[in-house]
mmCIF file of N, CA and C in Angstrom:
data_model
loop_
_atom_site.group_PDB
_atom_site.id
_atom_site.type_symbol
_atom_site.label_atom_id
_atom_site.label_comp_id
_atom_site.label_asym_id
_atom_site.label_seq_id
_atom_site.Cartn_x
_atom_site.Cartn_y
_atom_site.Cartn_z
ATOM 1 N N MET A 5 6.182 25.589 47.748
ATOM 2 C CA MET A 5 6.573 25.218 46.048
ATOM 3 C C MET A 5 5.790 26.520 45.441
ATOM 4 N N GLY A 6 6.713 27.133 44.559
ATOM 5 C CA GLY A 6 6.273 28.193 43.887
ATOM 6 C C GLY A 6 5.378 28.174 42.626
ATOM 7 N N SER A 7 4.178 28.809 41.839
ATOM 8 C CA SER A 7 3.760 28.484 41.057
ATOM 9 C C SER A 7 4.174 28.081 39.750
ATOM 10 N N GLU A 8 5.677 28.460 39.432
ATOM 11 C CA GLU A 8 6.182 28.267 38.515
ATOM 12 C C GLU A 8 6.826 26.752 38.659
ATOM 13 N N GLU A 9 7.108 26.137 39.827
ATOM 14 C CA GLU A 9 7.715 24.818 40.220
ATOM 15 C C GLU A 9 6.410 23.832 39.678
ATOM 16 N N ARG A 10 7.297 22.664 39.177
ATOM 17 C CA ARG A 10 6.422 21.536 38.742
ATOM 18 C C ARG A 10 7.027 20.286 39.500
ATOM 19 N N THR A 11 6.036 19.237 39.746
ATOM 20 C CA THR A 11 6.384 18.305 40.627
ATOM 21 C C THR A 11 6.954 17.443 39.555
ATOM 22 N N ILE A 12 8.021 16.906 39.323
ATOM 23 C CA ILE A 12 8.362 15.851 38.014
ATOM 24 C C ILE A 12 7.981 14.426 38.417
ATOM 25 N N LEU A 13 7.196 13.560 37.955
ATOM 26 C CA LEU A 13 6.982 12.469 38.130
ATOM 27 C C LEU A 13 7.728 11.588 37.548
ATOM 28 N N PRO A 14 8.391 10.503 38.030
ATOM 29 C CA PRO A 14 9.023 9.473 36.875
ATOM 30 C C PRO A 14 7.991 8.593 35.877
ATOM 31 N N VAL A 15 8.602 8.664 34.557
ATOM 32 C CA VAL A 15 7.799 8.277 33.403
ATOM 33 C C VAL A 15 8.541 6.602 33.048
ATOM 34 N N VAL A 16 7.701 5.541 33.019
ATOM 35 C CA VAL A 16 8.162 4.544 32.610
ATOM 36 C C VAL A 16 8.540 4.740 31.281
ATOM 37 N N LEU A 17 9.539 4.265 30.554
ATOM 38 C CA LEU A 17 9.739 4.507 29.286
ATOM 39 C C LEU A 17 9.092 3.695 28.260
ATOM 40 N N LEU A 18 8.339 2.409 28.746
ATOM 41 C CA LEU A 18 7.620 1.622 27.595
ATOM 42 C C LEU A 18 6.577 0.887 28.402
ATOM 43 N N ILE A 19 5.414 1.598 28.362
ATOM 44 C CA ILE A 19 4.487 0.312 28.808
ATOM 45 C C ILE A 19 3.902 -0.513 28.093
ATOM 46 N N SER A 20 4.277 -1.992 27.787
ATOM 47 C CA SER A 20 3.738 -3.061 27.333
ATOM 48 C C SER A 20 2.341 -3.465 27.344
ATOM 49 N N VAL A 21 1.625 -4.200 26.617
ATOM 50 C CA VAL A 21 0.338 -4.548 26.583
ATOM 51 C C VAL A 21 0.659 -5.746 27.351
ATOM 52 N N THR A 22 -0.180 -6.177 28.526
ATOM 53 C CA THR A 22 0.013 -6.894 29.422
ATOM 54 C C THR A 22 -0.673 -8.527 28.902
ATOM 55 N N ASP A 23 -1.546 -8.234 27.970
ATOM 56 C CA ASP A 23 -1.975 -9.450 27.658
ATOM 57 C C ASP A 23 -1.691 -9.746 26.186
ATOM 58 N N PRO A 24 -0.880 -11.307 26.162
ATOM 59 C CA PRO A 24 -0.399 -11.196 24.657
ATOM 60 C C PRO A 24 -1.598 -11.815 23.818
ATOM 61 N N GLU A 25 -2.936 -11.941 24.600
ATOM 62 C CA GLU A 25 -3.801 -12.181 23.476
ATOM 63 C C GLU A 25 -4.318 -10.983 22.601
ATOM 64 N N ALA A 26 -4.330 -9.845 23.599
ATOM 65 C CA ALA A 26 -4.979 -8.599 23.018
ATOM 66 C C ALA A 26 -4.076 -8.230 21.918
ATOM 67 N N CYS A 27 -5.117 -7.388 20.921
ATOM 68 C CA CYS A 27 -4.549 -6.909 19.641
ATOM 69 C C CYS A 27 -4.754 -5.199 19.424
ATOM 70 N N TYR A 28 -3.794 -4.575 18.917
ATOM 71 C CA TYR A 28 -4.128 -3.421 18.891
ATOM 72 C C TYR A 28 -5.415 -2.941 17.888
ATOM 73 N N ILE A 29 -5.817 -1.663 18.291
ATOM 74 C CA ILE A 29 -7.102 -1.440 17.751
ATOM 75 C C ILE A 29 -6.768 -0.220 16.923
ATOM 76 N N GLY A 30 -7.045 0.353 16.276
ATOM 77 C CA GLY A 30 -6.598 1.339 15.136
ATOM 78 C C GLY A 30 -6.922 1.625 13.671
ATOM 79 N N THR A 31 -6.563 2.523 13.115
ATOM 80 C CA THR A 31 -7.160 2.427 11.797
ATOM 81 C C THR A 31 -5.836 2.372 11.026
ATOM 82 N N GLU A 32 -6.063 2.035 9.960
ATOM 83 C CA GLU A 32 -4.935 1.289 9.236
ATOM 84 C C GLU A 32 -3.878 2.026 8.805
ATOM 85 N N PRO A 33 -3.923 3.471 8.304
ATOM 86 C CA PRO A 33 -3.231 4.133 7.588
ATOM 87 C C PRO A 33 -2.691 5.134 8.679
ATOM 88 N N TRP A 34 -2.753 4.748 10.417
ATOM 89 C CA TRP A 34 -2.248 5.416 11.263
ATOM 90 C C TRP A 34 -1.786 4.479 12.151
ATOM 91 N N LYS A 35 -1.742 3.062 12.002
ATOM 92 C CA LYS A 35 -0.740 2.026 12.727
ATOM 93 C C LYS A 35 0.581 2.232 12.737
ATOM 94 N N PRO A 36 1.493 1.896 13.576
ATOM 95 C CA PRO A 36 2.886 1.822 13.378
ATOM 96 C C PRO A 36 3.208 0.588 12.792
ATOM 97 N N LYS A 37 4.217 0.476 12.588
ATOM 98 C CA LYS A 37 4.765 -0.711 11.673
ATOM 99 C C LYS A 37 4.740 -2.084 12.724
ATOM 100 N N GLU A 38 5.213 -1.722 14.001
ATOM 101 C CA GLU A 38 4.927 -2.891 15.312
ATOM 102 C C GLU A 38 3.360 -3.005 15.335
ATOM 103 N N ALA A 39 2.487 -2.560 14.815
ATOM 104 C CA ALA A 39 1.184 -2.646 15.248
ATOM 105 C C ALA A 39 0.686 -4.045 13.710
ATOM 106 N N LEU A 40 1.644 -3.851 12.796
ATOM 107 C CA LEU A 40 0.836 -4.195 11.710
ATOM 108 C C LEU A 40 1.888 -5.463 11.444
ATOM 109 N N GLU A 41 2.975 -5.768 12.428
ATOM 110 C CA GLU A 41 3.409 -7.048 12.575
ATOM 111 C C GLU A 41 2.973 -7.836 13.279
ATOM 112 N N GLU A 42 2.669 -9.217 12.722
ATOM 113 C CA GLU A 42 1.993 -10.378 13.602
ATOM 114 C C GLU A 42 2.513 -10.789 14.900
ATOM 115 N N ASN A 43 4.187 -10.468 15.487
ATOM 116 C CA ASN A 43 4.363 -10.657 16.673
ATOM 117 C C ASN A 43 4.612 -9.285 17.184
ATOM 118 N N GLY A 44 4.281 -8.196 16.744
ATOM 119 C CA GLY A 44 4.910 -6.794 17.037
ATOM 120 C C GLY A 44 4.721 -6.787 18.586
ATOM 121 N N ILE A 45 5.707 -5.930 19.012
ATOM 122 C CA ILE A 45 5.379 -5.582 20.540
ATOM 123 C C ILE A 45 4.544 -4.305 20.793
ATOM 124 N N ILE A 46 3.278 -4.229 20.920
ATOM 125 C CA ILE A 46 2.710 -2.998 21.192
ATOM 126 C C ILE A 46 3.143 -2.247 22.418
ATOM 127 N N THR A 47 3.456 -0.872 22.655
ATOM 128 C CA THR A 47 3.780 -0.185 23.931
ATOM 129 C C THR A 47 2.661 1.144 23.565
ATOM 130 N N ASP A 48 2.800 1.977 24.702
ATOM 131 C CA ASP A 48 2.303 3.152 24.533
ATOM 132 C C ASP A 48 3.031 3.865 23.534
ATOM 133 N N LYS A 49 3.946 4.174 22.705
ATOM 134 C CA LYS A 49 4.555 4.499 22.099
ATOM 135 C C LYS A 49 3.689 4.391 20.759
ATOM 136 N N ALA A 50 3.028 3.196 20.503
ATOM 137 C CA ALA A 50 2.177 3.449 19.311
ATOM 138 C C ALA A 50 1.157 4.354 18.940
ATOM 139 N N ASP A 51 0.531 4.900 19.991
ATOM 140 C CA ASP A 51 -0.096 5.936 20.095
ATOM 141 C C ASP A 51 0.253 7.042 19.643
ATOM 142 N N ILE A 52 1.769 7.155 20.037
ATOM 143 C CA ILE A 52 2.239 8.599 19.916
ATOM 144 C C ILE A 52 2.768 8.574 18.421
ATOM 145 N N PHE A 53 2.752 7.529 17.598
ATOM 146 C CA PHE A 53 3.313 7.047 16.261
ATOM 147 C C PHE A 53 1.765 7.910 15.529
ATOM 148 N N ALA A 54 0.738 7.805 16.029
ATOM 149 C CA ALA A 54 -0.813 7.698 15.481
ATOM 150 C C ALA A 54 -0.957 9.261 15.638
ATOM 151 N N PHE A 55 -0.486 9.790 16.730
ATOM 152 C CA PHE A 55 -0.543 11.235 16.933
ATOM 153 C C PHE A 55 0.316 11.860 15.862
ATOM 154 N N GLY A 56 1.802 11.423 15.506
ATOM 155 C CA GLY A 56 2.519 12.143 14.420
ATOM 156 C C GLY A 56 1.892 12.172 13.264
ATOM 157 N N LEU A 57 0.869 11.034 12.984
ATOM 158 C CA LEU A 57 0.350 11.131 11.691
ATOM 159 C C LEU A 57 -0.663 11.930 11.837
ATOM 160 N N THR A 58 -1.046 12.279 12.877
ATOM 161 C CA THR A 58 -2.618 13.369 12.872
ATOM 162 C C THR A 58 -1.899 14.708 12.719
ATOM 163 N N LEU A 59 -1.029 14.828 13.171
ATOM 164 C CA LEU A 59 -0.017 15.877 13.059
ATOM 165 C C LEU A 59 0.378 16.530 11.271
ATOM 166 N N TRP A 60 0.535 15.279 10.606
ATOM 167 C CA TRP A 60 0.940 15.501 9.466
ATOM 168 C C TRP A 60 -0.498 15.439 8.400
ATOM 169 N N GLU A 61 -1.635 14.602 9.183
ATOM 170 C CA GLU A 61 -2.869 15.011 8.352
ATOM 171 C C GLU A 61 -3.436 16.599 8.306
ATOM 172 N N MET A 62 -3.096 17.065 9.419
ATOM 173 C CA MET A 62 -3.515 18.411 9.544
ATOM 174 C C MET A 62 -2.709 19.424 8.862
ATOM 175 N N MET A 63 -1.203 18.483 8.505
ATOM 176 C CA MET A 63 -0.500 20.017 7.849
ATOM 177 C C MET A 63 -0.990 19.467 6.394
ATOM 178 N N THR A 64 -1.097 18.424 6.150
ATOM 179 C CA THR A 64 -1.396 18.097 4.415
ATOM 180 C C THR A 64 -2.872 18.193 4.013
ATOM 181 N N LEU A 65 -3.776 18.153 5.053
ATOM 182 C CA LEU A 65 -5.061 17.850 4.432
ATOM 183 C C LEU A 65 -5.302 16.743 3.509
ATOM 184 N N SER A 66 -4.490 15.551 4.362
ATOM 185 C CA SER A 66 -4.880 14.307 3.623
ATOM 186 C C SER A 66 -5.016 13.060 4.549
ATOM 187 N N ILE A 67 -5.103 12.225 3.771
ATOM 188 C CA ILE A 67 -5.221 10.916 4.885
ATOM 189 C C ILE A 67 -3.453 9.957 4.529
ATOM 190 N N PRO A 68 -3.116 9.579 5.414
ATOM 191 C CA PRO A 68 -1.855 8.891 5.217
ATOM 192 C C PRO A 68 -1.673 8.143 4.235
ATOM 193 N N HIS A 69 -0.724 8.018 3.606
ATOM 194 C CA HIS A 69 -0.911 6.878 2.726
ATOM 195 C C HIS A 69 -1.754 6.821 1.621
ATOM 196 N N ILE A 70 -2.856 7.678 1.456
ATOM 197 C CA ILE A 70 -3.905 7.192 0.217
ATOM 198 C C ILE A 70 -3.463 8.340 -0.322
ATOM 199 N N ASN A 71 -2.800 7.719 -1.345
ATOM 200 C CA ASN A 71 -2.103 8.618 -2.814
ATOM 201 C C ASN A 71 -2.735 8.240 -4.135
ATOM 202 N N LEU A 72 -3.922 9.301 -4.296
ATOM 203 C CA LEU A 72 -4.792 9.040 -5.225
ATOM 204 C C LEU A 72 -3.879 9.783 -6.524
ATOM 205 N N SER A 73 -4.655 9.511 -7.309
ATOM 206 C CA SER A 73 -3.497 10.267 -8.628
ATOM 207 C C SER A 73 -4.117 11.500 -8.814
ATOM 208 N N ASP A 74 -3.390 12.381 -9.249
ATOM 209 C CA ASP A 74 -4.110 14.112 -9.317
ATOM 210 C C ASP A 74 -3.784 14.322 -10.781
ATOM 211 N N ASP A 75 -4.678 13.425 -12.098
ATOM 212 C CA ASP A 75 -4.348 13.654 -13.455
ATOM 213 C C ASP A 75 -5.098 14.712 -13.629
ATOM 214 N N ASP A 76 -6.056 15.115 -12.823
ATOM 215 C CA ASP A 76 -7.333 16.343 -13.090
ATOM 216 C C ASP A 76 -6.759 17.795 -12.448
ATOM 217 N N ASP A 77 -6.602 18.810 -12.865
ATOM 218 C CA ASP A 77 -5.974 19.670 -12.115
ATOM 219 C C ASP A 77 -7.288 20.534 -11.877
ATOM 220 N N ASP A 78 -8.663 20.197 -12.498
ATOM 221 C CA ASP A 78 -9.495 20.966 -12.057
ATOM 222 C C ASP A 78 -10.001 21.511 -10.550
ATOM 223 N N ASP A 79 -11.076 22.160 -10.036
ATOM 224 C CA ASP A 79 -11.393 22.283 -8.684
ATOM 225 C C ASP A 79 -12.871 21.441 -8.502
ATOM 226 N N GLU A 80 -13.182 20.454 -9.652
ATOM 227 C CA GLU A 80 -14.408 19.857 -9.312
ATOM 228 C C GLU A 80 -14.220 18.775 -8.237
ATOM 229 N N ASP A 81 -15.601 18.638 -7.654
ATOM 230 C CA ASP A 81 -15.411 17.688 -6.641
ATOM 231 C C ASP A 81 -15.333 16.626 -6.665
ATOM 232 N N LYS A 82 -14.313 15.568 -6.208
ATOM 233 C CA LYS A 82 -13.649 14.354 -6.840
ATOM 234 C C LYS A 82 -14.359 13.053 -5.795
ATOM 235 N N THR A 83 -14.577 12.191 -6.814
ATOM 236 C CA THR A 83 -15.136 11.196 -5.724
ATOM 237 C C THR A 83 -14.391 9.759 -6.251
ATOM 238 N N PHE A 84 -14.424 8.916 -5.195
ATOM 239 C CA PHE A 84 -13.052 7.806 -5.017
ATOM 240 C C PHE A 84 -13.648 6.695 -6.199
ATOM 241 N N ASP A 85 -12.366 6.723 -7.080
ATOM 242 C CA ASP A 85 -12.779 6.034 -8.293
ATOM 243 C C ASP A 85 -11.034 4.591 -7.709
ATOM 244 N N GLU A 86 -11.610 3.440 -7.367
ATOM 245 C CA GLU A 86 -10.681 2.466 -7.219
ATOM 246 C C GLU A 86 -9.347 2.109 -8.092
ATOM 247 N N SER A 87 -9.751 2.967 -9.661
ATOM 248 C CA SER A 87 -8.718 2.716 -10.623
ATOM 249 C C SER A 87 -7.144 3.686 -10.266
ATOM 250 N N ASP A 88 -7.994 4.426 -9.243
ATOM 251 C CA ASP A 88 -6.935 5.567 -8.933
ATOM 252 C C ASP A 88 -6.347 5.321 -7.780
ATOM 253 N N PHE A 89 -6.440 4.220 -7.038
ATOM 254 C CA PHE A 89 -5.773 3.594 -5.743
ATOM 255 C C PHE A 89 -4.851 2.500 -6.125
ATOM 256 N N ASP A 90 -3.553 2.466 -5.439
ATOM 257 C CA ASP A 90 -2.467 1.551 -5.786
ATOM 258 C C ASP A 90 -2.306 1.006 -4.722
ATOM 259 N N ASP A 91 -2.998 -0.008 -4.106
ATOM 260 C CA ASP A 91 -2.876 -0.747 -3.647
ATOM 261 C C ASP A 91 -1.262 -1.499 -2.957
ATOM 262 N N GLU A 92 -0.607 -1.942 -4.112
ATOM 263 C CA GLU A 92 0.911 -2.406 -3.564
ATOM 264 C C GLU A 92 1.461 -1.269 -2.595
ATOM 265 N N ALA A 93 1.459 0.437 -3.469
ATOM 266 C CA ALA A 93 2.149 1.526 -2.836
ATOM 267 C C ALA A 93 1.484 1.525 -1.403
ATOM 268 N N TYR A 94 0.260 1.401 -1.251
ATOM 269 C CA TYR A 94 -0.795 2.027 -0.275
ATOM 270 C C TYR A 94 -0.132 0.852 1.355
ATOM 271 N N TYR A 95 -0.122 -0.504 0.848
ATOM 272 C CA TYR A 95 -0.198 -1.638 1.903
ATOM 273 C C TYR A 95 1.933 -1.438 2.417
ATOM 274 N N ALA A 96 2.832 -1.106 1.151
ATOM 275 C CA ALA A 96 4.064 -0.897 1.558
ATOM 276 C C ALA A 96 4.466 0.301 2.524
ATOM 277 N N ALA A 97 3.522 1.197 1.990
ATOM 278 C CA ALA A 97 3.733 2.528 2.818
ATOM 279 C C ALA A 97 2.970 2.415 4.410
ATOM 280 N N LEU A 98 2.199 1.629 4.810
ATOM 281 C CA LEU A 98 1.810 1.629 6.311
ATOM 282 C C LEU A 98 2.783 1.167 6.893
ATOM 283 N N GLY A 99 2.753 2.219 8.172
ATOM 284 C CA GLY A 99 3.791 1.671 9.346
ATOM 285 C C GLY A 99 4.894 2.953 9.085
ATOM 286 N N THR A 100 5.030 3.747 8.223
ATOM 287 C CA THR A 100 6.120 4.164 7.889
ATOM 288 C C THR A 100 5.706 6.129 7.779
ATOM 289 N N ARG A 101 7.021 6.863 7.887
ATOM 290 C CA ARG A 101 6.556 8.304 7.925
ATOM 291 C C ARG A 101 6.241 8.364 6.484
ATOM 292 N N PRO A 102 5.329 9.420 6.376
ATOM 293 C CA PRO A 102 5.097 10.152 4.675
ATOM 294 C C PRO A 102 5.313 11.091 4.316
ATOM 295 N N PRO A 103 5.982 11.548 3.368
ATOM 296 C CA PRO A 103 6.742 12.472 3.057
ATOM 297 C C PRO A 103 6.078 13.672 3.679
ATOM 298 N N ILE A 104 6.181 14.922 3.644
ATOM 299 C CA ILE A 104 5.522 16.141 3.756
ATOM 300 C C ILE A 104 6.711 17.295 2.797
ATOM 301 N N ASN A 105 5.919 17.950 2.072
ATOM 302 C CA ASN A 105 6.380 19.054 1.410
ATOM 303 C C ASN A 105 6.565 20.168 2.417
ATOM 304 N N ILE A 106 7.750 20.219 2.566
ATOM 305 C CA ILE A 106 8.080 21.563 3.490
ATOM 306 C C ILE A 106 7.992 22.650 2.786
ATOM 307 N N GLU A 107 8.019 22.888 1.504
ATOM 308 C CA GLU A 107 8.278 24.044 0.707
ATOM 309 C C GLU A 107 6.750 24.679 1.040
ATOM 310 N N GLU A 108 5.671 23.812 1.000
ATOM 311 C CA GLU A 108 4.633 24.361 0.978
ATOM 312 C C GLU A 108 4.158 24.809 2.477
ATOM 313 N N LEU A 109 5.048 24.611 3.166
ATOM 314 C CA LEU A 109 4.753 25.619 4.863
ATOM 315 C C LEU A 109 5.542 26.280 5.151
ATOM 316 N N ASP A 110 4.845 27.310 5.863
ATOM 317 C CA ASP A 110 5.840 28.309 5.759
ATOM 318 C C ASP A 110 6.549 27.975 7.253
ATOM 319 N N GLU A 111 7.283 29.191 7.878
ATOM 320 C CA GLU A 111 8.312 28.599 8.728
ATOM 321 C C GLU A 111 7.359 28.530 10.069
ATOM 322 N N SER A 112 6.390 29.135 9.902
ATOM 323 C CA SER A 112 5.734 28.886 11.546
ATOM 324 C C SER A 112 5.126 27.742 11.798
ATOM 325 N N TYR A 113 5.631 26.300 11.159
ATOM 326 C CA TYR A 113 4.929 24.992 10.904
ATOM 327 C C TYR A 113 6.459 24.524 11.766
ATOM 328 N N GLN A 114 7.272 24.987 11.542
ATOM 329 C CA GLN A 114 8.373 24.468 12.123
ATOM 330 C C GLN A 114 8.471 23.288 12.907
ATOM 331 N N LYS A 115 8.059 24.001 14.348
ATOM 332 C CA LYS A 115 8.057 23.094 15.509
ATOM 333 C C LYS A 115 7.083 22.277 15.404
ATOM 334 N N VAL A 116 5.901 22.048 14.213
ATOM 335 C CA VAL A 116 5.228 21.052 14.463
ATOM 336 C C VAL A 116 5.446 19.868 13.427
ATOM 337 N N ILE A 117 6.766 20.222 12.268
ATOM 338 C CA ILE A 117 7.207 19.420 11.788
ATOM 339 C C ILE A 117 7.925 18.604 12.639
ATOM 340 N N GLU A 118 8.779 19.196 13.221
ATOM 341 C CA GLU A 118 9.782 18.389 14.021
ATOM 342 C C GLU A 118 9.055 17.406 15.018
ATOM 343 N N LEU A 119 8.088 18.116 15.638
ATOM 344 C CA LEU A 119 7.501 16.948 16.532
ATOM 345 C C LEU A 119 6.944 15.945 15.592
ATOM 346 N N PHE A 120 5.766 16.129 14.269
ATOM 347 C CA PHE A 120 5.825 14.885 13.193
ATOM 348 C C PHE A 120 6.680 14.130 13.282
ATOM 349 N N SER A 121 8.089 14.344 13.054
ATOM 350 C CA SER A 121 9.101 13.453 12.733
ATOM 351 C C SER A 121 9.365 12.728 13.652
ATOM 352 N N VAL A 122 9.667 12.980 14.932
ATOM 353 C CA VAL A 122 10.162 12.557 16.297
ATOM 354 C C VAL A 122 9.089 11.687 16.242
ATOM 355 N N CYS A 123 7.626 11.819 16.459
ATOM 356 C CA CYS A 123 6.849 10.914 16.889
ATOM 357 C C CYS A 123 6.464 9.601 15.900
ATOM 358 N N THR A 124 6.836 9.663 14.915
ATOM 359 C CA THR A 124 6.696 8.817 13.728
ATOM 360 C C THR A 124 7.888 8.176 13.334
ATOM 361 N N ASN A 125 9.037 8.082 14.378
ATOM 362 C CA ASN A 125 10.380 7.502 13.860
ATOM 363 C C ASN A 125 10.015 5.926 14.162
ATOM 364 N N GLU A 126 10.650 5.073 13.513
ATOM 365 C CA GLU A 126 10.215 3.781 13.300
ATOM 366 C C GLU A 126 10.517 3.259 14.294
ATOM 367 N N ASP A 127 11.321 3.218 15.057
ATOM 368 C CA ASP A 127 11.906 2.454 16.614
ATOM 369 C C ASP A 127 10.904 3.175 17.518
ATOM 370 N N PRO A 128 9.968 2.477 17.995
ATOM 371 C CA PRO A 128 9.359 3.132 19.125
ATOM 372 C C PRO A 128 10.199 3.785 20.465
ATOM 373 N N GLU A 129 11.230 3.211 20.705
ATOM 374 C CA GLU A 129 11.536 3.909 22.060
ATOM 375 C C GLU A 129 12.452 5.110 21.572
ATOM 376 N N ASP A 130 12.631 5.193 20.300
ATOM 377 C CA ASP A 130 13.105 6.613 19.381
ATOM 378 C C ASP A 130 11.933 7.928 19.796
ATOM 379 N N ARG A 131 10.834 7.316 20.217
ATOM 380 C CA ARG A 131 9.632 8.628 20.097
ATOM 381 C C ARG A 131 9.572 9.064 21.416
ATOM 382 N N PRO A 132 9.125 10.132 21.330
ATOM 383 C CA PRO A 132 8.869 10.694 22.643
ATOM 384 C C PRO A 132 7.693 10.174 23.688
ATOM 385 N N SER A 133 7.488 10.612 24.965
ATOM 386 C CA SER A 133 6.581 9.798 26.024
ATOM 387 C C SER A 133 5.358 11.179 25.385
ATOM 388 N N ALA A 134 4.260 10.703 25.866
ATOM 389 C CA ALA A 134 3.311 11.804 25.779
ATOM 390 C C ALA A 134 3.253 13.030 26.693
ATOM 391 N N ALA A 135 4.107 12.546 28.081
ATOM 392 C CA ALA A 135 5.068 13.770 28.925
ATOM 393 C C ALA A 135 5.844 14.997 28.605
ATOM 394 N N GLN A 136 6.355 14.097 27.479
ATOM 395 C CA GLN A 136 7.715 14.876 26.678
ATOM 396 C C GLN A 136 6.965 16.097 25.918
ATOM 397 N N ILE A 137 5.938 15.167 25.019
ATOM 398 C CA ILE A 137 5.209 15.968 24.010
ATOM 399 C C ILE A 137 4.753 17.260 24.478
ATOM 400 N N VAL A 138 3.935 16.968 25.885
ATOM 401 C CA VAL A 138 3.592 18.481 26.478
ATOM 402 C C VAL A 138 4.279 19.386 27.001
ATOM 403 N N ASP A 139 5.601 18.855 27.355
ATOM 404 C CA ASP A 139 6.875 19.585 27.547
ATOM 405 C C ASP A 139 7.078 20.126 26.578
ATOM 406 N N ALA A 140 6.955 19.890 25.424
ATOM 407 C CA ALA A 140 7.614 20.697 24.372
ATOM 408 C C ALA A 140 6.612 21.669 23.837
ATOM 409 N N LEU A 141 5.597 21.515 23.615
ATOM 410 C CA LEU A 141 4.094 22.265 23.462
ATOM 411 C C LEU A 141 4.181 23.690 24.579
ATOM 412 N N GLU A 142 4.380 22.860 25.342
ATOM 413 C CA GLU A 142 4.502 24.165 26.740
ATOM 414 C C GLU A 142 5.207 25.029 26.777
ATOM 415 N N LEU A 143 6.714 24.300 26.353
ATOM 416 C CA LEU A 143 7.937 24.853 25.960
ATOM 417 C C LEU A 143 7.492 26.475 24.924
ATOM 418 N N ASP A 144 7.087 25.886 24.137
ATOM 419 C CA ASP A 144 6.767 26.569 22.860
ATOM 420 C C ASP A 144 5.821 27.891 23.225
ATOM 421 N N GLU A 145 5.078 27.832 24.643
ATOM 422 C CA GLU A 145 4.455 28.919 24.547
ATOM 423 C C GLU A 145 4.655 30.324 25.193
ATOM 424 N N GLU A 146 5.967 29.548 26.176
ATOM 425 C CA GLU A 146 6.451 30.884 26.913
ATOM 426 C C GLU A 146 7.103 31.557 26.187
#
């Protein structure tokens, strides 16, 4: 086998949690919809959703679904004020893909934006596997 050849291992499409009593552990803003539903079926794709939101966090320098009012345009260090937090909007947004302002990012972000988008698909079966993400990132290096 040449150095350029790789062995392709079969990938299981979805790996389900085998213990029905097990619960998904994760930080709320990064949880996928299936982890927020009472009887949601958790698979390996739940982590892919969280990875997508981590990409979003790096591009926006914000926490997913935390929308604080932006009344003041000064550069002062702001502290959290509960009156700035909209509980209803926050809980309604959990498990969804947050919007991204593409105009604020230059074209060098295109591949990351595409990866964010596919990783945060609502349907877990439409999210890529970790192996597919690695392959996509390695293709970008060539």
